[in-house]
Coordinates of C-alpha atoms in Angstrom, one line a residue:
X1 CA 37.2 95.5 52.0
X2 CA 36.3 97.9 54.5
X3 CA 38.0 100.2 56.9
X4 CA 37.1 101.6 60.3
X5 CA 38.9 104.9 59.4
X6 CA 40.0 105.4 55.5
X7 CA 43.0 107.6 55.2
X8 CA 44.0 105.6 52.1
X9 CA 42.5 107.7 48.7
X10 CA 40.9 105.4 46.5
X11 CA 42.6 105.8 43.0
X12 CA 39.7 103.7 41.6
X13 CA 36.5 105.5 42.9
X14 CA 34.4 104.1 39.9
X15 CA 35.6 101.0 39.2
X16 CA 34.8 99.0 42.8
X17 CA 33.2 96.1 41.1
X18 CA 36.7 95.4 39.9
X19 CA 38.6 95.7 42.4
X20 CA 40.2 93.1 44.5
X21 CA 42.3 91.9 47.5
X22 CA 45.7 89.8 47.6
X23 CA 46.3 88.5 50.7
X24 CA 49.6 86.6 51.4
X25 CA 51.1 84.7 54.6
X26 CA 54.7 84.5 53.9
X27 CA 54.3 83.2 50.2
X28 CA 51.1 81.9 50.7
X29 CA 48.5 83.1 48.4
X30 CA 45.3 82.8 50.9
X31 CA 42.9 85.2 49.2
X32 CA 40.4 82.4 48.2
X33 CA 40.0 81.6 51.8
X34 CA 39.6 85.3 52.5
X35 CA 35.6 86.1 54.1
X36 CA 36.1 89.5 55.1
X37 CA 39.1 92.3 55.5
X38 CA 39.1 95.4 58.1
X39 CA 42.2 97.7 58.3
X40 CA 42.2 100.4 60.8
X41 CA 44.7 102.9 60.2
X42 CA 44.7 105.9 63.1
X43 CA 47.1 108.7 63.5
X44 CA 49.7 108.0 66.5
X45 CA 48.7 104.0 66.7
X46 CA 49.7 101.5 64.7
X47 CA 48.1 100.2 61.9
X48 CA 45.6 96.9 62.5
X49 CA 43.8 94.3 60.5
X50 CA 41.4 91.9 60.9
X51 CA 41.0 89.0 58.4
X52 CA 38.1 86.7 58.6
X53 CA 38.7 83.2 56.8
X54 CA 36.8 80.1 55.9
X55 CA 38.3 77.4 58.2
X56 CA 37.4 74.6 55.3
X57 CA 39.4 76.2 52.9
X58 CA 42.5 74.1 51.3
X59 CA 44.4 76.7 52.0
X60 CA 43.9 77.4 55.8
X61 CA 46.8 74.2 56.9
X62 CA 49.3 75.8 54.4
X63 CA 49.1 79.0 56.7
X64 CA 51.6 79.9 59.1
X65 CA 50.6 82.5 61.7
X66 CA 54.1 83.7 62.2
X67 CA 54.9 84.6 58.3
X68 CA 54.6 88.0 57.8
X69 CA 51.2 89.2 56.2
X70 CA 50.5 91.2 53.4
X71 CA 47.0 92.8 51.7
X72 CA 47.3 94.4 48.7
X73 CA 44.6 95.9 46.4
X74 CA 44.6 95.1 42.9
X75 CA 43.0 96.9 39.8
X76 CA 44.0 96.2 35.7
X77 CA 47.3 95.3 37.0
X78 CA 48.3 98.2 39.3
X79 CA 48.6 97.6 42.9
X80 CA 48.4 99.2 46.2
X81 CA 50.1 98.0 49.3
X82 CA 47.2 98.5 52.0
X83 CA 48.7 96.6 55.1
X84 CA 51.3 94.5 56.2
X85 CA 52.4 93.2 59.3
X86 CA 51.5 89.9 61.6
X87 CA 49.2 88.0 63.4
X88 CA 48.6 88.5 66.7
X89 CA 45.9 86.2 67.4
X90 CA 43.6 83.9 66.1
X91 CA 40.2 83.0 67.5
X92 CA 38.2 80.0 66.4
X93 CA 34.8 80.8 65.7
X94 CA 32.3 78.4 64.3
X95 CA 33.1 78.2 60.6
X96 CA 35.2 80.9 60.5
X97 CA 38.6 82.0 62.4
X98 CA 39.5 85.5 62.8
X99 CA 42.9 86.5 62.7
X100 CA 43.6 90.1 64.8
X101 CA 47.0 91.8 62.6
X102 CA 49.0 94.4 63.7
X103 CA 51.8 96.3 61.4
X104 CA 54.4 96.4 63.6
X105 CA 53.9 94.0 66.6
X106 CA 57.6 93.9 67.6
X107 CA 57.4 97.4 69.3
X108 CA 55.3 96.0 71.8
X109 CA 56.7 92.9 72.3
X110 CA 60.2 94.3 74.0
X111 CA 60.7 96.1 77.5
X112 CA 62.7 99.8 76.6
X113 CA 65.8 99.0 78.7
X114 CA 67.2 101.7 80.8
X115 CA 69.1 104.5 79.0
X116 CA 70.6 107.5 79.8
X117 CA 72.4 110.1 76.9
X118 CA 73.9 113.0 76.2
X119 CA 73.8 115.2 73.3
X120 CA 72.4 112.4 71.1
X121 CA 70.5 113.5 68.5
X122 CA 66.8 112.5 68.8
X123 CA 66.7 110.9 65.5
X124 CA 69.7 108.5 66.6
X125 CA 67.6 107.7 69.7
X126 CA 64.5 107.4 67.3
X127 CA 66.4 104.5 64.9
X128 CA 67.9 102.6 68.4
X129 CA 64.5 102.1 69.9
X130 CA 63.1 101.0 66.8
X131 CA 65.7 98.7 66.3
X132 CA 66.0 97.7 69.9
X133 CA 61.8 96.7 69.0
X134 CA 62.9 94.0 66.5
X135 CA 62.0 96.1 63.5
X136 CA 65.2 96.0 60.6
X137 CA 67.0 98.4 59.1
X138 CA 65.1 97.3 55.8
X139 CA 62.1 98.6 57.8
X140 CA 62.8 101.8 59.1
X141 CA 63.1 104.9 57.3
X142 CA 64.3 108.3 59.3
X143 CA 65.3 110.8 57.3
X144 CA 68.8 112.7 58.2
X145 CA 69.9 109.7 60.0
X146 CA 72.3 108.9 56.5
X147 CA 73.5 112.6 57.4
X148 CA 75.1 111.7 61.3
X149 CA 78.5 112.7 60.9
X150 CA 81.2 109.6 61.0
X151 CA 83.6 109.0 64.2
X152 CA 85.2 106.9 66.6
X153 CA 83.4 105.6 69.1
X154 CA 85.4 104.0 72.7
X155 CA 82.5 100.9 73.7
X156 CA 82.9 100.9 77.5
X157 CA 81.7 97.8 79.6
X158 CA 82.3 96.3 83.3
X159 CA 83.6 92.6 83.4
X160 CA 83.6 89.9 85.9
X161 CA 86.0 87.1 86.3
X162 CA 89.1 88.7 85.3
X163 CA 91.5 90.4 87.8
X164 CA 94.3 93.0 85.9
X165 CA 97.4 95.4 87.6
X166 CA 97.3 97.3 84.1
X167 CA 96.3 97.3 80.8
X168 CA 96.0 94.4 78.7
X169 CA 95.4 93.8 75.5
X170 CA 93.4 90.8 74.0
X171 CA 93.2 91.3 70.5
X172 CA 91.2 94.7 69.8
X173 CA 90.4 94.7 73.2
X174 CA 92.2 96.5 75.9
X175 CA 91.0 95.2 80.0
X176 CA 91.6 98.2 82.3
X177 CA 91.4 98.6 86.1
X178 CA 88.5 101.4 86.9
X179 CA 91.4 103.9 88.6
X180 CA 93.3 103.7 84.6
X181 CA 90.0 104.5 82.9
X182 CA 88.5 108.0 82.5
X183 CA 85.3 107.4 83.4
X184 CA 84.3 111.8 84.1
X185 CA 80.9 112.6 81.8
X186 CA 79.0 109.7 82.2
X187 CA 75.0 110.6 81.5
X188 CA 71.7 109.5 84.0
X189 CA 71.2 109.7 87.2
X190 CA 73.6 109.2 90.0
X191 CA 72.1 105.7 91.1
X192 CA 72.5 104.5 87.8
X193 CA 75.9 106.0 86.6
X194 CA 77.1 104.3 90.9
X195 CA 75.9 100.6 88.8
X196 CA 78.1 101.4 86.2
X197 CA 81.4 103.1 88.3
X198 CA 81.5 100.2 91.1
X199 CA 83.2 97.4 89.4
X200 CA 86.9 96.7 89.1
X201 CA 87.8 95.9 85.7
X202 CA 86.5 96.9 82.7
X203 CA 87.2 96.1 78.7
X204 CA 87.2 98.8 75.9
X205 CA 86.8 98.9 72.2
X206 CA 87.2 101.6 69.6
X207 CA 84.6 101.3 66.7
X208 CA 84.3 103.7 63.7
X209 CA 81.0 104.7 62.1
X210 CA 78.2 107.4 61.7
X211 CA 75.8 105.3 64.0
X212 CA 76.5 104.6 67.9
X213 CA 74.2 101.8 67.7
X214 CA 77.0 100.1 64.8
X215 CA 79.4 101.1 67.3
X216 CA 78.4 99.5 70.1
X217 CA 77.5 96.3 68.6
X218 CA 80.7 95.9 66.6
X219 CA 82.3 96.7 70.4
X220 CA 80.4 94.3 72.0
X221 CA 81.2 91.8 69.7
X222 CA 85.0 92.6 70.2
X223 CA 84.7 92.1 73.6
X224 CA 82.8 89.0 73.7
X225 CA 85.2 87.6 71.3
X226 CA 88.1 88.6 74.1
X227 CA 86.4 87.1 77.1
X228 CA 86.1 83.9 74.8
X229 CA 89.3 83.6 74.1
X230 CA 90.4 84.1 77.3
X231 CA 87.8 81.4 78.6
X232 CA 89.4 79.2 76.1
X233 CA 92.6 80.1 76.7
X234 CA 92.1 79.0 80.4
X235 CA 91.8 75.4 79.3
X236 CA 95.2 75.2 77.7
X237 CA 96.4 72.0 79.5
X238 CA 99.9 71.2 78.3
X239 CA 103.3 72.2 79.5
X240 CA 104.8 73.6 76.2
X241 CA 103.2 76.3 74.6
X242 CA 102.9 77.1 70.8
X243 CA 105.9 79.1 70.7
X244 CA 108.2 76.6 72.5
X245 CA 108.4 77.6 76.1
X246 CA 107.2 76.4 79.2
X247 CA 104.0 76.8 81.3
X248 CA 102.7 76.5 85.0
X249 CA 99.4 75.2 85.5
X250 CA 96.8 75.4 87.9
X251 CA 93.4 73.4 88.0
X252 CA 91.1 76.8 89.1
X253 CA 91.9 77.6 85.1
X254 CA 89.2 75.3 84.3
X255 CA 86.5 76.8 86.4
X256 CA 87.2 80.5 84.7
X257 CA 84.4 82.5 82.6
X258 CA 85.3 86.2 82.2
X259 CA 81.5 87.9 81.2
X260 CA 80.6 91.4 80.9
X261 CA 78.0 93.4 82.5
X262 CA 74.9 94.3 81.8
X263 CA 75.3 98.2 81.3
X264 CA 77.8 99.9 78.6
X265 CA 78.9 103.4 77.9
X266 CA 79.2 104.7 74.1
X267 CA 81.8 107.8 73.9
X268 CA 81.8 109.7 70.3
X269 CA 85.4 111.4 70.4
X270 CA 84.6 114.2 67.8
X271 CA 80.9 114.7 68.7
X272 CA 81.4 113.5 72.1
X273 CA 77.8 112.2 72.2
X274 CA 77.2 109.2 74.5
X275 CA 75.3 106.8 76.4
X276 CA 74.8 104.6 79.1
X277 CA 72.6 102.0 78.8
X278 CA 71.6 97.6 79.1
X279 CA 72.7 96.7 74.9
X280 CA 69.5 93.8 75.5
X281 CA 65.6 95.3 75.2
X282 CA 64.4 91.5 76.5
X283 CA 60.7 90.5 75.1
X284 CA 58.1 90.9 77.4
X285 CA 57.5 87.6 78.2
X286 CA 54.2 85.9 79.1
X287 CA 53.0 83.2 81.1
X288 CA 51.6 79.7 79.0
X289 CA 48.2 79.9 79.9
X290 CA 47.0 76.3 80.4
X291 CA 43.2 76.8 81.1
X292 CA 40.4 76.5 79.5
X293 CA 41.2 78.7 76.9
X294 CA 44.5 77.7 75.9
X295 CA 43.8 73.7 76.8
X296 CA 45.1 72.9 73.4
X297 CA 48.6 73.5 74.7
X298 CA 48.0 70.2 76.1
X299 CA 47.1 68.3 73.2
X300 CA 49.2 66.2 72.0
X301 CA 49.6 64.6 75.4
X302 CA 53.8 64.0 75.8
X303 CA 54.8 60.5 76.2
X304 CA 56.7 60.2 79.2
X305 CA 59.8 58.4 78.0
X306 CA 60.8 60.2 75.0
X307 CA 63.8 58.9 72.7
X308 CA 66.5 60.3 73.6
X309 CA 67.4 62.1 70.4
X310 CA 63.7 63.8 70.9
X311 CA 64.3 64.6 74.2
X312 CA 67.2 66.9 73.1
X313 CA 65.7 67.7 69.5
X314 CA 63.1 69.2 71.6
X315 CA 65.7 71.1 74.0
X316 CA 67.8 72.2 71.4
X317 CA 64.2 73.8 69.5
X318 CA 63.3 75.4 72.6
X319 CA 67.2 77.1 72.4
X320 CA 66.5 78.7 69.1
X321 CA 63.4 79.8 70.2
X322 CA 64.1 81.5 73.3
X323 CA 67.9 82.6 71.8
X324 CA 68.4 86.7 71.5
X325 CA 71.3 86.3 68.8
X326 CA 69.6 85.2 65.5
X327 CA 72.8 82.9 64.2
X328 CA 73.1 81.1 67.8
X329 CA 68.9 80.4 67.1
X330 CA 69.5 78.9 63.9
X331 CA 71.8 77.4 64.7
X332 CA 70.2 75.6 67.2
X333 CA 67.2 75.2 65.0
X334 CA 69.3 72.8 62.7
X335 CA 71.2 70.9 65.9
X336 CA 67.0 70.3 67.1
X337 CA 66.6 68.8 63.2
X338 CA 69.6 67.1 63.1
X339 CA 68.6 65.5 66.7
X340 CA 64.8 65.0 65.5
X341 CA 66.2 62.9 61.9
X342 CA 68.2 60.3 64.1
X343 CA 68.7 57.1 62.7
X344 CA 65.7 57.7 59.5
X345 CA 67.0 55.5 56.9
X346 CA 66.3 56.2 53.1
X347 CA 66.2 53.5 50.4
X348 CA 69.3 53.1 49.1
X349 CA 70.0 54.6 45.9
X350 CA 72.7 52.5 44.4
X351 CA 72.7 48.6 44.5
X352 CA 74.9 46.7 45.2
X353 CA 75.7 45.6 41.9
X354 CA 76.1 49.3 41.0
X355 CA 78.5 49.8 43.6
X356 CA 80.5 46.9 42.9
X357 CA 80.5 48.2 38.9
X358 CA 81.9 51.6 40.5
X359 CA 84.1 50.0 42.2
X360 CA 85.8 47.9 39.5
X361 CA 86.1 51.1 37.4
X362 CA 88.0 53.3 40.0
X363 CA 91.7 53.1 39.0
X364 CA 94.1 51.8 41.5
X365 CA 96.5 54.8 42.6
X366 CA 100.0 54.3 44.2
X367 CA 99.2 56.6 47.1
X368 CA 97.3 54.8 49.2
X369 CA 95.6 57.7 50.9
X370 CA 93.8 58.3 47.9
X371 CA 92.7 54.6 46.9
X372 CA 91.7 54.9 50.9
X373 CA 90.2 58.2 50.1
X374 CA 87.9 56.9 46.9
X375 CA 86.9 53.6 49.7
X376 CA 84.9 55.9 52.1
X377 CA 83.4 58.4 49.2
X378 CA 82.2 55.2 47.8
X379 CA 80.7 53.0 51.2
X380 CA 79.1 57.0 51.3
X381 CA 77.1 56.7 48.1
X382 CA 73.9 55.5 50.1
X383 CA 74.1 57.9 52.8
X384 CA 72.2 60.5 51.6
X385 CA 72.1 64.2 52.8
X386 CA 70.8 65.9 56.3
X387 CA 67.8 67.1 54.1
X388 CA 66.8 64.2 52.2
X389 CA 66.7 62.0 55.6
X390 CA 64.9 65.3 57.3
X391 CA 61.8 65.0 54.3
X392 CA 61.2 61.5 54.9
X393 CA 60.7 61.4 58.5
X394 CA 58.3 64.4 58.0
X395 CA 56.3 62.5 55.1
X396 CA 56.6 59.4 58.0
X397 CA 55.0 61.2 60.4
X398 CA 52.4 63.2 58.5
X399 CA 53.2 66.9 59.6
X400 CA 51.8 69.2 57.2
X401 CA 55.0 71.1 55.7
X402 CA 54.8 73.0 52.5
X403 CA 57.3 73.7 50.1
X404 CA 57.3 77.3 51.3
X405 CA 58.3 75.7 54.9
X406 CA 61.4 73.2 53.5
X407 CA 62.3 76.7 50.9
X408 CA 62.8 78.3 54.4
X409 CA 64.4 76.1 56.4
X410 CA 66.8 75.8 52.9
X411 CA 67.5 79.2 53.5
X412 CA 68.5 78.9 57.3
X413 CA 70.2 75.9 57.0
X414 CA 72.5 78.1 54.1
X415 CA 73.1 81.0 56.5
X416 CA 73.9 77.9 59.5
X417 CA 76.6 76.5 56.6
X418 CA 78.2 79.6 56.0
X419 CA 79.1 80.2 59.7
X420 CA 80.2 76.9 59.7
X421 CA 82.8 76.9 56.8
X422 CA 83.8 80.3 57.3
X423 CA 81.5 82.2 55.1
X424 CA 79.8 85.5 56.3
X425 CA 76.4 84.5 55.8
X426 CA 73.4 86.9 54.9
X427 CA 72.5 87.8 58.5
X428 CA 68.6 86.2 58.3
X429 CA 65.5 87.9 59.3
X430 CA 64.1 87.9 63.1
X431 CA 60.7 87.1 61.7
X432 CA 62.4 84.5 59.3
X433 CA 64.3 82.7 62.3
X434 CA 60.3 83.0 64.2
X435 CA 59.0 81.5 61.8
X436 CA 62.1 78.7 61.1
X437 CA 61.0 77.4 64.5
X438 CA 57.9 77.4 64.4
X439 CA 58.2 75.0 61.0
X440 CA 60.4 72.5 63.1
X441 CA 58.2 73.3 66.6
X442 CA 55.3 72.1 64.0
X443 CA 57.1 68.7 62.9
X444 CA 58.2 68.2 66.8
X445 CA 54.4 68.4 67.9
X446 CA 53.5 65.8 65.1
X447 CA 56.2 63.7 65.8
X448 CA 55.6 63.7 69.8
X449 CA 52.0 63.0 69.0
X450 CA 53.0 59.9 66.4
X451 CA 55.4 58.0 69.7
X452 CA 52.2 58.4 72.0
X453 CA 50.2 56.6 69.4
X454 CA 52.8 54.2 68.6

């Protein structure tokens, strides 16, 4: 391995000949495929890699170029982290294909929305743009940031679609007119401080913590919740209401949805440090090149009538990849498998003379909700689970998924089931939830290209 600039010391200056390179993608092991390494580590850039690999080797299909990457030097059983990031691009090249790796690629990928502040301290400021580039908390390290004094924060944002005469409180939540709010100390310039100041309503939330990034989002989230209940709460259709009484109705309560704006203001009340800023750092989007270069976009050609369930397996993928929340992407990364699975059938794994033998050894109850109960658990012994249905149609279809991939999408599916039953899941991974849909945009792309040859 080489580098273009070596600011690593070598702890093995005389033993060279035994030295060697892991490389992983994800929990792939792809050294063997490995021609050639070059990290380039500079002082104010981030740190690159470029990774030359034999396009014949076994191991080339079972690489994913959105896993993260990771290059490690080994020697008698020590070893030294030298890079890891991801793949920015890949380039084809004869018998080889070169893979251009950058450590951080997420700071680049998001526009810096606009912010103003006030008496923030700059290492704060430091952690929110980081974080605001994708990057995790597992990934950042700022030391004195675990030394920001804790407070209580009032989250400050415009809404639309709601009309109040006072305060009122939905849940946490309190929805004020602008003449009831204080809104004196605001930070930026005038322009941007007059976007803020010329709306009607607003909601607030009180958050407590060290961090007015924590704040804010634990705000936000208090405030989406409120505008979602009162959206729900809007299509309450019945005259008597929960507690007994009577209600009016009016048909424009269907067409109601109360959202909040794009800026928001972050007060600390002890350190009175603050903000005013747009919460979302969108992705800097890029345009699908379709020429020459990038002409295998359109291979495999799209049939033109599509199933139906493909049609909206293929909507629902393009959902979780385009989401910003990383739950809502997953998911709609298992409503685009659910869609893609349709009507696969599995062989059954009971006969019927099994069944009936269950059947004559289930006792007979009084209650007949249960004996009903013990009838439908029983015509369900052959209908086997999402994920069993989910392998077949890929080994069907041919896509090339590795156990990695289906250990994965296991994981997702876990943190989708936990939101469902009420669970607070382990919040996943951006670069997990990446590469999640790029697994199922893989087995889409296969299956799309097994209905044009059918």
């Amino acid at each position: 391995m080489t580098t273009d600039e070596s600011i690593y010391e070598d702890p093995f200056p005389l033993a060279a000949a035994s030295r060697y390179e892991v490389t992983r993608f994800g929990n792939v092991e792809a050294s063997s495929a490995v021609v050639s390494i070059r990290v380039a580590a500079r002082m104010n850039s981030l740190t690159e890699a470029v990774i030359k690999l034999d396009a014949t080797s076994s191991v080339v299909p079972r690489i994913d170029y959105t896993s993260e990457v990771f290059i490690e030097q080994v020697h008698n059983g020590y070893t030294r982290p030298v890079f890891t990031g991801f793949v920015v691009e890949a380039n084809a090249a004869g018998p080889h294909i070169e893979l251009l790796c950058n450590s951080f690629p997420e700071l680049k990928e998001r526009k810096i929305s606009r912010t103003a502040t006030a008496a923030v301290p700059q290492i704060e400021m430091l952690y929110t743009l980081m974080r605001g580039g994708g990057l995790s908390d597992e990934q950042i390290k700022i030391d004195g940031l675990e030394r920001l004094p804790e407070e209580v924060f009032e989250v400050v944002t415009p809404v639309s679609g709601v009309v109040s005469n006072g305060a009122m409180n939905v849940g946490p939540v309190s929805i004020l007119r602008r003449d009831d709010l204080n809104l004196e100390g605001i930070p930026g310039p005038p322009e941007f401080v007059s976007d803020f100041e010329q709306h009607e309503t607003y909601a607030t939330a009180f958050s407590t913590g060290a961090l007015m990034l924590a704040a804010e989002e634990k705000g936000l989230l208090d405030i989406d919740l409120a505008l979602s209940w009162l959206t729900v709460r809007s299509r309450y259709s019945i005259a008597p209401l929960p507690d007994g009484s009577t209600a009016g109705w009016n048909r424009k309560n269907i067409l109601i949805s109360p959202s909040r704006g794009e800026l928001v203001l972050v007060r600390g009340l002890r350190t009175h440090r603050r903000w005013l800023r747009a919460p979302e750092q969108p992705s800097q989007l890029t345009d699908v090149d379709l020429g020459a270069k990038h002409s295998s976009f359109m291979l495999p050609g799209m049939k033109q009538n599509l199933p139906l369930n493909m049609r909206q397996a293929i909507s629902a993928c393009a959902r979780a990849a385009q989401g910003r929340d990383d739950i809502d992407r997953v998911t709609a990364l298992w409503e685009a498998v659910e869609f893609y699975v349709g009507k696969t059938s599995v062989p059954a794994l009971f006969s019927k003379s099994e069944r009936r033998a269950i059947k004559r050894s289930i006792p007979k109850f009084e209650d007949q909700s249960k004996d009903g109960r013990l009838e439908m658990l029983l015509g369900d012994l052959n209908n086997p689970p999402l994920f069993v249905k989910f392998r077949r149609k890929i080994a069907l279809e041919g896509a090339p998924v590795s156990q990695n991939d289906i250990d994965l999408l296991s994981t997702l599916r876990k943190v989708r089931n936990d939101v469902v039953h009420g669970r607070s899941p382990n919040r996943p991974k951006n670069h997990e939830v990446n590469q999640g849909v790029a697994v199922v945009a893989r087995i889409l792309v296969y299956s799309v290209d097994s209905l044009g040859r059918a």
